[in-house]
Tab-separated table of C-alpha atoms and ligand atoms in Angstrom:
chain	number	residue	atom	x	y	z
A	397	MET	CA	0.177	0.007	-0.093
A	398	LYS	CA	1.048	3.471	-0.690
A	399	ARG	CA	0.335	6.507	1.601
A	400	ILE	CA	0.649	9.952	0.742
A	401	THR	CA	-0.393	12.986	3.020
A	402	ILE	CA	-0.589	16.491	1.502
A	403	ILE	CA	-0.601	19.399	4.052
A	404	GLY	CA	-2.223	22.429	2.746
A	405	GLY	CA	-5.733	22.295	0.510
A	406	GLY	CA	-5.202	25.255	-1.298
A	407	ALA	CA	-4.778	25.318	-4.983
A	408	SER	CA	-1.382	23.426	-4.853
A	409	GLY	CA	-2.480	20.965	-2.586
A	410	THR	CA	-5.830	20.185	-4.324
A	411	LEU	CA	-4.022	19.999	-8.088
A	412	LEU	CA	-1.644	17.543	-6.345
A	413	ALA	CA	-4.475	15.455	-5.186
A	414	LEU	CA	-6.251	15.859	-8.445
A	415	ASN	CA	-3.432	14.129	-10.245
A	416	LEU	CA	-2.832	11.397	-7.575
A	417	LEU	CA	-6.563	10.470	-7.966
A	418	ARG	CA	-5.928	9.694	-11.248
A	419	TYR	CA	-3.502	6.770	-10.277
A	420	ASP	CA	-4.411	3.451	-12.057
A	421	GLY	CA	-1.830	1.152	-10.830
A	422	ASP	CA	-2.490	-2.102	-8.885
A	423	GLU	CA	-1.457	-1.065	-5.290
A	424	ARG	CA	-3.768	0.353	-2.864
A	425	LEU	CA	-3.177	4.347	-2.653
A	426	GLU	CA	-4.482	6.167	0.297
A	427	ILE	CA	-4.315	10.066	-0.109
A	428	ASN	CA	-4.629	12.221	3.010
A	429	LEU	CA	-5.153	15.789	2.371
A	430	VAL	CA	-4.983	18.205	5.556
A	431	GLU	CA	-6.410	21.784	5.414
A	432	LYS	CA	-7.001	23.963	8.221
A	433	ARG	CA	-9.439	26.152	6.484
A	434	THR	CA	-13.073	25.297	6.189
A	435	HIS	CA	-13.035	24.666	2.506
A	436	VAL	CA	-10.420	22.601	0.537
A	437	GLY	CA	-9.681	23.934	-3.037
A	438	ARG	CA	-9.666	27.613	-2.229
A	439	GLY	CA	-6.838	28.434	-0.271
A	440	VAL	CA	-5.756	32.132	0.035
A	441	ALA	CA	-6.389	33.340	-3.515
A	442	PHE	CA	-9.592	31.797	-4.292
A	443	SER	CA	-11.544	31.963	-1.045
A	444	THR	CA	-12.706	35.504	-1.979
A	445	ASP	CA	-16.560	36.045	-2.259
A	446	GLN	CA	-16.065	39.219	-3.925
A	447	ASP	CA	-16.893	39.439	-7.613
A	448	SER	CA	-14.549	42.381	-8.033
A	449	HIS	CA	-11.362	40.144	-7.298
A	450	LEU	CA	-10.422	38.855	-10.454
A	451	LEU	CA	-7.985	36.152	-11.686
A	452	ASN	CA	-4.946	37.811	-13.092
A	453	VAL	CA	-4.574	35.082	-15.651
A	454	PRO	CA	-7.143	34.823	-18.675
A	455	ALA	CA	-9.799	32.042	-18.261
A	456	ALA	CA	-8.013	30.194	-21.158
A	457	LYS	CA	-5.049	29.668	-19.491
A	458	MET	CA	-6.404	28.779	-15.994
A	459	GLY	CA	-6.995	25.008	-16.754
A	460	ALA	CA	-6.046	22.812	-13.561
A	461	TYR	CA	-4.359	20.241	-15.705
A	462	ALA	CA	-0.897	20.651	-17.369
A	463	ASP	CA	-2.053	18.623	-20.208
A	464	ASP	CA	-5.345	20.584	-20.860
A	465	VAL	CA	-4.617	24.107	-19.913
A	466	GLU	CA	-8.153	25.129	-21.644
A	467	HIS	CA	-10.000	22.918	-19.282
A	468	PHE	CA	-11.048	25.993	-17.115
A	469	HIS	CA	-12.643	27.851	-20.143
A	470	ARG	CA	-14.629	24.636	-21.364
A	471	TRP	CA	-15.976	24.247	-17.803
A	472	LEU	CA	-17.180	27.715	-17.650
A	473	ASN	CA	-18.954	27.292	-21.007
A	474	GLU	CA	-20.538	24.171	-19.863
A	475	CYS	CA	-21.561	25.731	-16.674
A	476	GLY	CA	-23.466	28.217	-18.976
A	477	LEU	CA	-21.227	31.118	-17.916
A	478	GLU	CA	-20.001	31.317	-21.510
A	479	LYS	CA	-16.821	33.662	-20.951
A	480	ASP	CA	-14.428	34.744	-23.713
A	481	PRO	CA	-11.256	32.813	-23.703
A	482	THR	CA	-9.626	36.226	-22.867
A	483	SER	CA	-11.531	37.277	-19.840
A	484	PHE	CA	-10.401	37.607	-16.371
A	485	VAL	CA	-13.029	35.813	-14.511
A	486	PRO	CA	-13.955	36.269	-10.577
A	487	ARG	CA	-11.420	34.091	-8.544
A	488	ARG	CA	-14.149	32.804	-6.361
A	489	ILE	CA	-15.332	30.840	-9.609
A	490	PHE	CA	-12.147	29.317	-9.937
A	491	GLY	CA	-12.050	28.141	-6.457
A	492	GLU	CA	-15.339	26.486	-7.093
A	493	TYR	CA	-14.298	24.916	-10.105
A	494	LEU	CA	-11.290	23.318	-8.159
A	495	ARG	CA	-13.527	22.018	-5.545
A	496	GLU	CA	-15.774	20.613	-8.114
A	497	GLN	CA	-12.855	18.786	-9.825
A	498	LEU	CA	-11.834	17.650	-6.623
A	499	GLU	CA	-15.454	16.207	-5.960
A	500	GLU	CA	-15.511	14.735	-9.376
A	501	ALA	CA	-12.035	13.276	-9.642
A	502	ASN	CA	-12.960	11.529	-5.966
A	503	LYS	CA	-16.037	10.105	-7.630
A	504	SER	CA	-14.465	8.715	-10.433
A	505	LYS	CA	-11.122	7.322	-8.940
A	506	ALA	CA	-10.413	3.492	-9.107
A	507	ASP	CA	-11.587	1.323	-6.297
A	508	ASN	CA	-8.143	0.782	-4.866
A	509	VAL	CA	-7.624	4.693	-4.175
A	510	GLU	CA	-8.922	6.406	-1.141
A	511	LEU	CA	-8.982	10.237	-0.586
A	512	ASN	CA	-9.411	11.278	3.201
A	513	ILE	CA	-9.799	14.968	4.020
A	514	PHE	CA	-8.672	16.291	7.543
A	515	ASP	CA	-10.234	19.672	8.334
A	516	ASP	CA	-7.237	20.197	10.849
A	517	GLU	CA	-3.566	21.833	10.906
A	518	ALA	CA	-0.648	20.027	10.846
A	519	ILE	CA	1.891	21.142	13.535
A	520	ASP	CA	4.646	18.835	13.386
A	521	ILE	CA	6.284	16.229	11.179
A	522	GLU	CA	8.730	13.544	12.464
A	523	ARG	CA	10.078	10.340	10.905
A	524	HIS	CA	8.989	7.088	12.563
A	525	ASP	CA	9.945	3.554	12.004
A	526	GLY	CA	10.684	4.568	8.060
A	527	LYS	CA	7.433	6.444	7.851
A	528	VAL	CA	6.431	10.028	8.018
A	529	ALA	CA	4.446	10.690	11.123
A	530	VAL	CA	2.126	14.041	10.715
A	531	HIS	CA	1.041	15.269	13.918
A	532	LEU	CA	-2.265	17.306	13.706
A	533	MET	CA	-3.743	20.052	16.071
A	534	SER	CA	-6.463	17.631	17.191
A	535	GLY	CA	-4.083	15.098	18.438
A	536	ASP	CA	-4.418	12.546	15.794
A	537	VAL	CA	-1.186	11.470	13.720
A	538	LEU	CA	-1.309	10.309	10.254
A	539	TYR	CA	1.425	8.168	9.132
A	540	SER	CA	2.481	7.718	5.463
A	541	GLU	CA	5.345	6.766	3.195
A	542	LYS	CA	5.663	10.548	1.814
A	543	ALA	CA	4.215	13.917	2.445
A	544	ALA	CA	3.855	16.860	0.368
A	545	LEU	CA	3.872	20.123	1.799
A	546	ALA	CA	1.720	22.682	-0.009
A	547	PHE	CA	1.822	25.667	2.501
A	548	GLY	CA	1.199	28.576	-0.013
A	549	ASN	CA	1.000	31.786	1.130
A	550	PHE	CA	1.743	33.301	4.544
A	551	LEU	CA	0.755	36.467	6.034
A	552	PRO	CA	2.829	39.475	5.128
A	553	PRO	CA	5.671	40.723	7.460
A	554	HIS	CA	5.022	43.959	9.508
A	555	PRO	CA	6.531	47.073	7.745
A	556	THR	CA	9.997	47.246	9.091
A	557	VAL	CA	10.047	50.499	11.119
A	558	PRO	CA	11.997	50.491	14.396
A	559	ASP	CA	8.738	50.781	17.013
A	560	GLN	CA	6.679	47.883	16.388
A	561	ALA	CA	3.733	49.027	18.689
A	562	PHE	CA	1.402	49.847	15.996
A	563	VAL	CA	0.789	46.266	15.190
A	564	HIS	CA	-1.338	45.802	18.130
A	565	SER	CA	-3.798	48.566	17.091
A	566	PRO	CA	-7.227	47.209	15.944
A	567	ARG	CA	-6.867	49.347	12.909
A	568	TYR	CA	-3.965	47.902	11.434
A	569	PHE	CA	-4.500	44.644	9.424
A	570	GLN	CA	-1.964	42.544	8.772
A	571	ASP	CA	-4.139	39.929	6.702
A	572	PRO	CA	-5.324	41.665	3.409
A	573	TRP	CA	-6.998	38.625	2.333
A	574	THR	CA	-9.842	38.449	4.989
A	575	PRO	CA	-12.938	39.981	3.852
A	576	ALA	CA	-14.107	40.282	7.589
A	577	MET	CA	-11.647	43.262	7.657
A	578	PHE	CA	-13.736	45.472	5.417
A	579	ASP	CA	-16.669	45.410	8.259
A	580	SER	CA	-14.717	47.368	10.701
A	581	ILE	CA	-13.580	50.114	8.149
A	582	LYS	CA	-15.913	53.228	8.053
A	583	ALA	CA	-16.803	54.660	4.816
A	584	GLU	CA	-15.104	57.954	5.611
A	585	ASP	CA	-11.948	56.357	7.092
A	586	ASP	CA	-8.640	57.436	5.551
A	587	VAL	CA	-6.698	54.173	4.621
A	588	LEU	CA	-2.985	53.851	4.020
A	589	ILE	CA	-2.156	50.483	2.287
A	590	GLY	CA	1.464	49.207	2.597
A	591	GLY	CA	2.416	47.926	-1.016
A	592	THR	CA	1.059	48.648	-4.548
A	593	GLY	CA	0.813	45.275	-6.132
A	594	LEU	CA	-1.921	43.015	-7.179
A	595	SER	CA	-3.177	42.633	-3.347
A	596	MET	CA	-3.340	46.590	-2.954
A	597	VAL	CA	-5.503	46.093	-6.528
A	598	ASP	CA	-7.813	43.955	-4.805
A	599	VAL	CA	-8.295	45.871	-1.446
A	600	MET	CA	-9.056	48.968	-3.766
A	601	LEU	CA	-11.443	47.127	-5.784
A	602	HIS	CA	-13.465	46.195	-2.805
A	603	LEU	CA	-13.428	49.459	-0.870
A	604	HIS	CA	-14.602	50.877	-4.415
A	605	GLN	CA	-17.403	48.454	-4.508
A	606	LEU	CA	-18.376	49.801	-0.778
A	607	ARG	CA	-18.374	53.222	-1.997
A	608	HIS	CA	-15.574	54.076	0.107
A	609	GLN	CA	-15.365	57.958	0.846
A	610	GLY	CA	-12.194	58.326	2.579
A	611	LEU	CA	-8.730	58.953	1.023
A	612	ILE	CA	-6.608	56.202	0.110
A	613	ASN	CA	-3.118	56.304	0.140
A	614	ALA	CA	-1.056	53.228	-1.152
A	615	ILE	CA	3.061	53.359	-0.705
A	616	SER	CA	5.757	51.323	-1.651
A	617	THR	CA	9.453	51.873	-2.166
A	618	ARG	CA	9.098	52.377	-6.201
A	619	GLY	CA	5.386	53.445	-6.035
A	620	GLN	CA	4.813	51.369	-9.183
A	621	LEU	CA	1.581	49.890	-9.924
A	622	PRO	CA	1.477	46.344	-11.767
A	623	ALA	CA	1.235	46.807	-15.545
A	624	VAL	CA	-2.013	45.852	-17.154
A	625	HIS	CA	-2.744	43.022	-19.185
A	626	LYS	CA	-2.997	43.486	-23.315
A	627	LEU	CA	-3.930	40.612	-24.801
A	628	GLY	CA	-4.003	39.232	-28.436
A	629	PHE	CA	-0.174	39.630	-29.107
A	630	THR	CA	2.581	36.848	-29.331
A	631	TYR	CA	6.296	36.916	-29.660
A	632	SER	CA	8.592	34.108	-30.911
A	633	SER	CA	10.525	32.615	-28.246
A	634	PHE	CA	14.215	34.251	-27.989
A	635	TYR	CA	15.492	31.585	-25.404
A	636	ASP	CA	18.324	30.348	-27.752
A	637	GLU	CA	19.831	34.150	-27.371
A	638	ILE	CA	19.976	33.723	-23.521
A	639	LYS	CA	20.199	29.829	-22.899
A	640	GLY	CA	22.873	29.130	-20.181
A	641	SER	CA	23.455	33.005	-19.748
A	642	THR	CA	25.153	33.409	-16.082
A	643	ARG	CA	25.042	37.359	-16.175
A	644	VAL	CA	21.728	38.887	-15.337
A	645	THR	CA	22.556	42.402	-17.142
A	646	ASP	CA	23.428	39.923	-20.468
A	647	ILE	CA	19.724	38.863	-20.201
A	648	LEU	CA	18.306	41.985	-19.270
A	649	LYS	CA	20.026	43.720	-22.454
A	650	THR	CA	18.509	41.098	-24.680
A	651	VAL	CA	15.179	41.087	-23.061
A	652	ARG	CA	14.814	44.837	-23.531
A	653	ALA	CA	16.132	44.604	-27.144
A	654	HIS	CA	13.243	42.550	-27.911
A	655	ALA	CA	10.612	44.385	-25.895
A	656	LYS	CA	11.668	47.473	-28.223
A	657	ASN	CA	11.392	45.328	-31.345
A	658	ALA	CA	7.933	44.070	-30.238
A	659	ASP	CA	6.862	47.650	-29.797
A	660	SER	CA	7.823	48.769	-33.043
A	661	ASN	CA	7.081	45.620	-34.984
A	662	GLY	CA	3.175	45.669	-33.967
A	663	SER	CA	3.488	43.202	-31.080
A	664	ASP	CA	3.662	44.651	-27.452
A	665	TRP	CA	6.601	44.041	-24.924
A	666	ARG	CA	4.063	42.113	-22.589
A	667	ALA	CA	4.020	39.224	-25.126
A	668	VAL	CA	8.007	39.300	-24.866
A	669	ILE	CA	7.843	38.870	-21.111
A	670	ASP	CA	5.107	36.195	-21.711
A	671	SER	CA	7.190	34.228	-24.270
A	672	LEU	CA	9.809	33.924	-21.303
A	673	ARG	CA	7.490	32.033	-18.819
A	674	PRO	CA	7.937	28.516	-20.285
A	675	VAL	CA	11.895	28.899	-19.576
A	676	THR	CA	12.035	31.406	-16.483
A	677	GLN	CA	12.814	28.498	-14.219
A	678	GLN	CA	15.459	27.439	-16.325
A	679	ILE	CA	17.235	30.842	-16.750
A	680	TRP	CA	16.840	31.185	-13.021
A	681	LEU	CA	18.366	27.946	-12.260
A	682	ASP	CA	21.325	28.470	-14.738
A	683	LEU	CA	22.366	31.815	-12.634
A	684	PRO	CA	25.205	31.641	-9.981
A	685	LEU	CA	24.091	32.654	-6.286
A	686	ALA	CA	25.260	36.079	-6.633
A	687	GLU	CA	23.456	36.872	-9.847
A	688	LYS	CA	20.436	35.547	-8.176
A	689	LYS	CA	20.913	38.141	-5.282
A	690	TYR	CA	21.754	40.942	-7.459
A	691	PHE	CA	18.255	40.453	-9.827
A	692	MET	CA	16.389	40.126	-6.445
A	693	GLN	CA	17.781	43.472	-4.964
A	694	HIS	CA	17.829	45.671	-8.087
A	695	LEU	CA	15.517	44.402	-10.625
A	696	SER	CA	12.877	41.620	-9.026
A	697	ARG	CA	10.549	44.920	-8.412
A	698	TYR	CA	10.561	45.484	-12.162
A	699	TRP	CA	10.238	42.163	-13.106
A	700	ASN	CA	7.045	41.597	-10.794
A	701	VAL	CA	5.564	44.887	-12.250
A	702	ALA	CA	5.869	43.572	-15.523
A	703	ARG	CA	5.175	40.068	-15.232
A	704	HIS	CA	2.443	39.864	-12.368
A	705	ARG	CA	0.011	42.176	-14.310
A	706	MET	CA	-3.775	43.446	-13.579
A	707	ALA	CA	-6.800	42.882	-15.574
A	708	PRO	CA	-7.857	45.734	-17.574
A	709	GLU	CA	-11.180	46.121	-15.356
A	710	ALA	CA	-9.232	46.660	-12.450
A	711	ALA	CA	-6.889	49.162	-14.187
A	712	LEU	CA	-10.162	51.319	-15.234
A	713	VAL	CA	-11.271	51.539	-11.454
A	714	ILE	CA	-7.666	52.297	-10.290
A	715	ASP	CA	-7.360	55.098	-12.949
A	716	GLU	CA	-10.586	56.541	-12.060
A	717	LEU	CA	-10.101	56.843	-8.232
A	718	ARG	CA	-6.585	58.482	-9.078
A	719	GLY	CA	-8.334	60.620	-11.593
A	720	THR	CA	-10.811	61.877	-8.559
A	721	GLY	CA	-7.721	62.239	-6.332
A	722	GLN	CA	-9.195	59.779	-3.991
A	723	LEU	CA	-6.336	57.304	-4.574
A	724	GLN	CA	-2.776	58.342	-4.313
A	725	ILE	CA	0.271	56.364	-4.874
A	726	LEU	CA	3.117	57.402	-2.952
A	727	LYS	CA	6.720	56.473	-3.451
A	728	GLY	CA	8.946	56.314	-0.470
A	729	ARG	CA	10.183	54.079	2.457
A	730	LEU	CA	8.259	53.696	5.788
A	731	LYS	CA	10.287	55.401	8.800
A	732	LYS	CA	7.980	55.641	11.654
A	733	ILE	CA	4.536	54.660	12.289
A	734	THR	CA	2.540	55.683	15.605
A	735	TRP	CA	-0.933	54.913	16.732
A	736	GLU	CA	-3.136	56.695	19.208
A	737	SER	CA	-6.730	55.377	20.085
A	738	GLY	CA	-9.263	58.261	18.725
A	739	ILE	CA	-6.404	59.939	16.688
A	740	GLY	CA	-5.201	57.499	14.208
A	741	PHE	CA	-1.808	56.587	12.629
A	742	ASP	CA	0.758	59.134	11.995
A	743	VAL	CA	3.129	57.877	9.389
A	744	ARG	CA	6.659	59.331	8.430
A	745	TYR	CA	8.098	58.046	5.044
A	746	SER	CA	11.068	59.392	3.150
A	747	THR	CA	11.262	60.035	-0.544
A	748	VAL	CA	14.614	60.858	-2.007
A	749	GLY	CA	16.237	61.565	1.506
A	750	LEU	CA	13.051	63.889	2.586
A	751	ASP	CA	10.844	63.222	5.348
A	752	GLN	CA	6.982	63.158	4.446
A	753	TYR	CA	4.057	62.484	6.717
A	754	VAL	CA	0.591	60.851	6.120
A	755	HIS	CA	-2.269	60.466	8.416
A	756	ALA	CA	-4.453	57.228	8.375
A	757	ASP	CA	-7.444	55.821	10.371
A	758	VAL	CA	-6.508	52.240	9.113
A	759	ILE	CA	-3.603	50.811	7.686
A	760	ILE	CA	-3.786	47.701	5.707
A	761	ASN	CA	-0.675	45.410	4.910
A	762	CYS	CA	-0.234	44.056	1.363
A	763	ILE	CA	3.282	43.823	1.209
A	764	GLY	CA	3.026	40.651	0.030
A	765	SER	CA	3.234	36.878	1.463
A	766	GLU	CA	6.303	36.479	3.845
A	767	SER	CA	8.888	34.264	2.132
A	768	ARG	CA	11.436	33.927	5.113
A	769	PHE	CA	10.422	30.443	6.514
A	770	ASP	CA	12.576	31.393	9.545
A	771	GLN	CA	10.360	34.418	10.485
A	772	LEU	CA	6.865	32.337	10.251
A	773	ASP	CA	4.709	31.823	13.107
A	774	SER	CA	3.390	28.379	11.555
A	775	PRO	CA	4.087	25.919	14.508
A	776	LEU	CA	4.800	23.190	11.632
A	777	VAL	CA	7.544	25.359	10.014
A	778	LYS	CA	9.052	26.234	13.397
A	779	ASN	CA	9.070	22.406	14.530
A	780	MET	CA	10.274	21.217	11.150
A	781	LEU	CA	13.162	24.138	10.943
A	782	ASN	CA	14.075	23.328	14.498
A	783	SER	CA	14.330	19.450	13.775
A	784	GLY	CA	16.568	20.225	10.791
A	785	MET	CA	13.895	18.502	8.652
A	786	ILE	CA	13.649	21.345	6.362
A	787	ALA	CA	15.933	24.319	5.828
A	788	CYS	CA	15.772	27.864	4.125
A	789	ASP	CA	17.141	28.182	0.603
A	790	GLU	CA	20.339	30.082	0.408
A	791	LEU	CA	18.284	33.307	-0.731
A	792	ARG	CA	15.970	32.713	2.063
A	793	PHE	CA	13.064	33.164	-0.371
A	794	GLY	CA	11.550	29.703	0.389
A	795	LEU	CA	12.759	26.263	1.197
A	796	ASP	CA	15.846	24.418	0.183
A	797	ALA	CA	14.701	21.560	-2.146
A	798	THR	CA	15.656	19.999	-5.378
A	799	PRO	CA	13.997	21.717	-8.619
A	800	ASP	CA	11.452	18.809	-8.595
A	801	GLY	CA	10.612	19.401	-5.157
A	802	GLN	CA	12.378	16.930	-2.745
A	803	LEU	CA	12.826	18.888	0.449
A	804	LYS	CA	16.351	19.081	1.379
A	805	THR	CA	17.432	18.690	5.376
A	806	ALA	CA	19.394	21.395	6.990
A	807	ASP	CA	22.551	19.219	6.276
A	808	GLY	CA	21.703	19.400	2.655
A	809	LYS	CA	20.723	16.233	1.781
A	810	ALA	CA	17.365	15.529	-0.556
A	811	SER	CA	14.757	13.734	1.500
A	812	ASP	CA	13.102	10.441	0.121
A	813	MET	CA	9.935	11.358	1.869
A	814	LEU	CA	9.258	15.001	1.987
A	815	TYR	CA	8.236	17.157	-0.920
A	816	THR	CA	7.090	20.582	-1.776
A	817	LEU	CA	5.543	22.537	-4.637
A	818	GLY	CA	4.236	26.187	-5.219
A	819	THR	CA	5.542	29.239	-3.313
A	820	ALA	CA	8.046	27.153	-1.207
A	821	LEU	CA	10.042	26.523	-4.270
A	822	LYS	CA	10.099	30.391	-4.989
A	823	GLY	CA	13.800	30.607	-4.052
A	824	VAL	CA	14.867	27.534	-6.226
A	825	LEU	CA	12.605	28.210	-9.236
A	826	TRP	CA	11.848	31.858	-9.096
A	827	GLU	CA	8.535	31.696	-10.940
A	828	SER	CA	6.532	28.864	-8.791
A	829	THR	CA	3.378	30.822	-7.406
A	830	ALA	CA	0.707	30.824	-10.013
A	831	ILE	CA	-1.400	28.187	-11.638
A	832	PRO	CA	0.382	27.870	-14.957
A	833	GLU	CA	3.632	26.577	-12.936
A	834	ILE	CA	1.982	24.800	-10.244
A	835	ARG	CA	-0.251	22.437	-12.527
A	836	VAL	CA	3.169	21.359	-14.024
A	837	GLN	CA	4.638	20.776	-10.765
A	838	ALA	CA	1.633	18.974	-9.220
A	839	ARG	CA	1.159	16.602	-12.312
A	840	ASP	CA	5.253	15.789	-12.115
A	841	LEU	CA	5.194	15.337	-8.372
A	842	ALA	CA	2.272	13.239	-8.380
A	843	GLN	CA	3.975	11.072	-10.822
A	844	LYS	CA	7.356	11.085	-8.766
A	845	LEU	CA	5.214	10.337	-5.643
A	846	ILE	CA	3.603	7.319	-7.090
A	847	SER	CA	6.695	5.572	-9.046
A	848	GLU	CA	9.277	5.987	-6.379
B	1938	FAD	C1	-4.507	37.196	-3.589
B	1938	FAD	C2	-4.048	36.459	-4.501
B	1938	FAD	C3	-4.325	36.236	-5.653
B	1938	FAD	C4	-4.156	35.376	-6.711
B	1938	FAD	N1	-4.598	35.218	-7.892
B	1938	FAD	C5	-3.821	34.613	-8.752
B	1938	FAD	C6	-4.537	34.388	-10.082
B	1938	FAD	O1	-5.297	34.897	-10.608
B	1938	FAD	N2	-4.055	33.277	-10.986
B	1938	FAD	C7	-2.636	32.717	-10.573
B	1938	FAD	O2	-2.538	31.885	-11.251
B	1938	FAD	N3	-2.380	32.853	-9.177
B	1938	FAD	C8	-2.879	33.644	-8.450
B	1938	FAD	N4	-2.334	33.618	-7.266
B	1938	FAD	C9	-1.024	33.049	-6.699
B	1938	FAD	C10	-1.499	31.926	-5.974
B	1938	FAD	O3	-0.701	31.762	-4.792
B	1938	FAD	C11	-1.689	30.563	-6.852
B	1938	FAD	O4	-2.360	30.606	-7.791
B	1938	FAD	C12	-2.276	29.383	-5.801
B	1938	FAD	O5	-3.646	30.257	-5.110
B	1938	FAD	C13	-1.231	28.962	-4.506
B	1938	FAD	O6	-1.968	28.042	-4.165
B	1938	FAD	P1	-1.524	27.394	-2.783
B	1938	FAD	O7	-2.041	25.931	-2.599
B	1938	FAD	O8	-0.090	27.048	-2.946
B	1938	FAD	O9	-1.328	28.508	-1.808
B	1938	FAD	P2	-2.760	28.942	-0.425
B	1938	FAD	O10	-3.946	29.408	-1.758
B	1938	FAD	O11	-1.974	29.798	0.193
B	1938	FAD	O12	-3.252	27.693	0.049
B	1938	FAD	C14	-2.193	27.045	0.962
B	1938	FAD	C15	-3.036	26.369	1.983
B	1938	FAD	O13	-2.561	25.575	2.762
B	1938	FAD	C16	-2.980	25.841	4.202
B	1938	FAD	N5	-2.211	25.293	4.962
B	1938	FAD	C17	-0.763	26.009	5.283
B	1938	FAD	N6	-0.430	25.270	6.254
B	1938	FAD	C18	-1.198	24.286	7.031
B	1938	FAD	C19	-0.992	23.592	7.896
B	1938	FAD	N7	0.041	23.278	8.622
B	1938	FAD	N8	-1.922	22.613	8.406
B	1938	FAD	C20	-2.994	22.594	7.381
B	1938	FAD	N9	-3.258	23.617	6.394
B	1938	FAD	C21	-2.452	24.494	6.138
B	1938	FAD	C22	-3.619	27.064	3.972
B	1938	FAD	O14	-4.704	27.173	5.141
B	1938	FAD	C23	-4.153	27.269	2.644
B	1938	FAD	O15	-5.375	26.967	2.470
B	1938	FAD	C24	-2.809	34.670	-6.112
B	1938	FAD	C25	-2.515	34.744	-4.889
B	1938	FAD	C26	-2.896	35.470	-4.055
B	1938	FAD	C27	-2.452	35.653	-2.683
């Protein structure tokens, strides 16, 4: 008998389970899926019930299966939603799709395959008699031959200002992905959003839907918003020109030249970035550590803006709010945040060496998921780091692992029992957070787990 435990039932854990449920071998296969949230299949990204929270990938590219990327779009049509393949669908619909796929796969699986879902939190893992023992918050212990950690997104780190007392204010929201937060924001509150990426866009859209009246300031060091999708363009791969390159600046030069070429030849620079997507992980793997560090320090912000784009519908709302002056995008580094009940937050930030001040009644943290595992509050992560079963990667941007997801112990050995996929592989693969990457990892990891 084979037993596999998956920890985390967000999109990554669900996609892995979906692939495992296709098992057609002779042995018995038992799959345990452990999720601490109420619903499996949704995770952080797809739990939202807001129609204004759109996918940032067109429907025709969001299929759950690596061998059928248009599956989601067909499903939409079958459900009578008849969306255009290029449309950006509300994320809650994608969560519903994943949940339904899991339900269907569970119904049609072979008789020798069993899926057990545990509504629980994994808090520790240890080796026990050649098996993985997963300890759950409820006190139960799950034994299996292999386990996959599909942790996903963690809460953002607090802004790095010296005095952190403000984090105890009831009007500071560290988790930008909980809709309950909006119940305690008054329409006339002035809001400061830390971060100007896609999570900030989500918060803005929600506030707009609630007809928020107060001022909204969003701040980041560069003050750059995500670029806007422009569909309908393609660009031929130029990977041969950068294949095996070990210098980030050489790659950048080539990409820039192609972006210029695209813009002046009827294509679009976004298509150039998209043409790199299938090879981004390989480009990253070929870079020496120092070059990866250089990229993260100096260029990753620009990459994120160009690569993680917002839907045109979202951009229209952002433009409208900026036009009326209700939304302002600030560029600067946060220096000091103080909070006093009845008065609110006084925030000092600096822009090109000059101190600036802004007042807010509410602060929402949209800095982005914490990637430094040694800073996380998760009992499971803490216990596993302490026991040396897992370790941060050399960039402290995820966990140390082989490119195909075999986790490495603190002494650098690849585990034959513990695996991961998704965001934990960001340091190893760079691009490892979105469905187009995760569905490939889920397929390949399922094959690996079953065949070993
Ligand atoms: C707001 C937002 C919007 C996004 N939009 C898109 C998009 O439009 N398209 C796209 O391709 N990608 C999008 N992404 C990227 C997104 O991260 C992935 O697509 C995908 O949702 C990641 O799934 P995941 O399962 O790895 O992570 P998560 O969604 O974070 O799920 C991880 C799950 O693991 C559970 N968990 C963690 N630790 C434990 C434990 N110890 N015990 C039990 N359960 C545990 C958590 O409760 C959670 O449900 C978005 C991300 C965010 C944050």
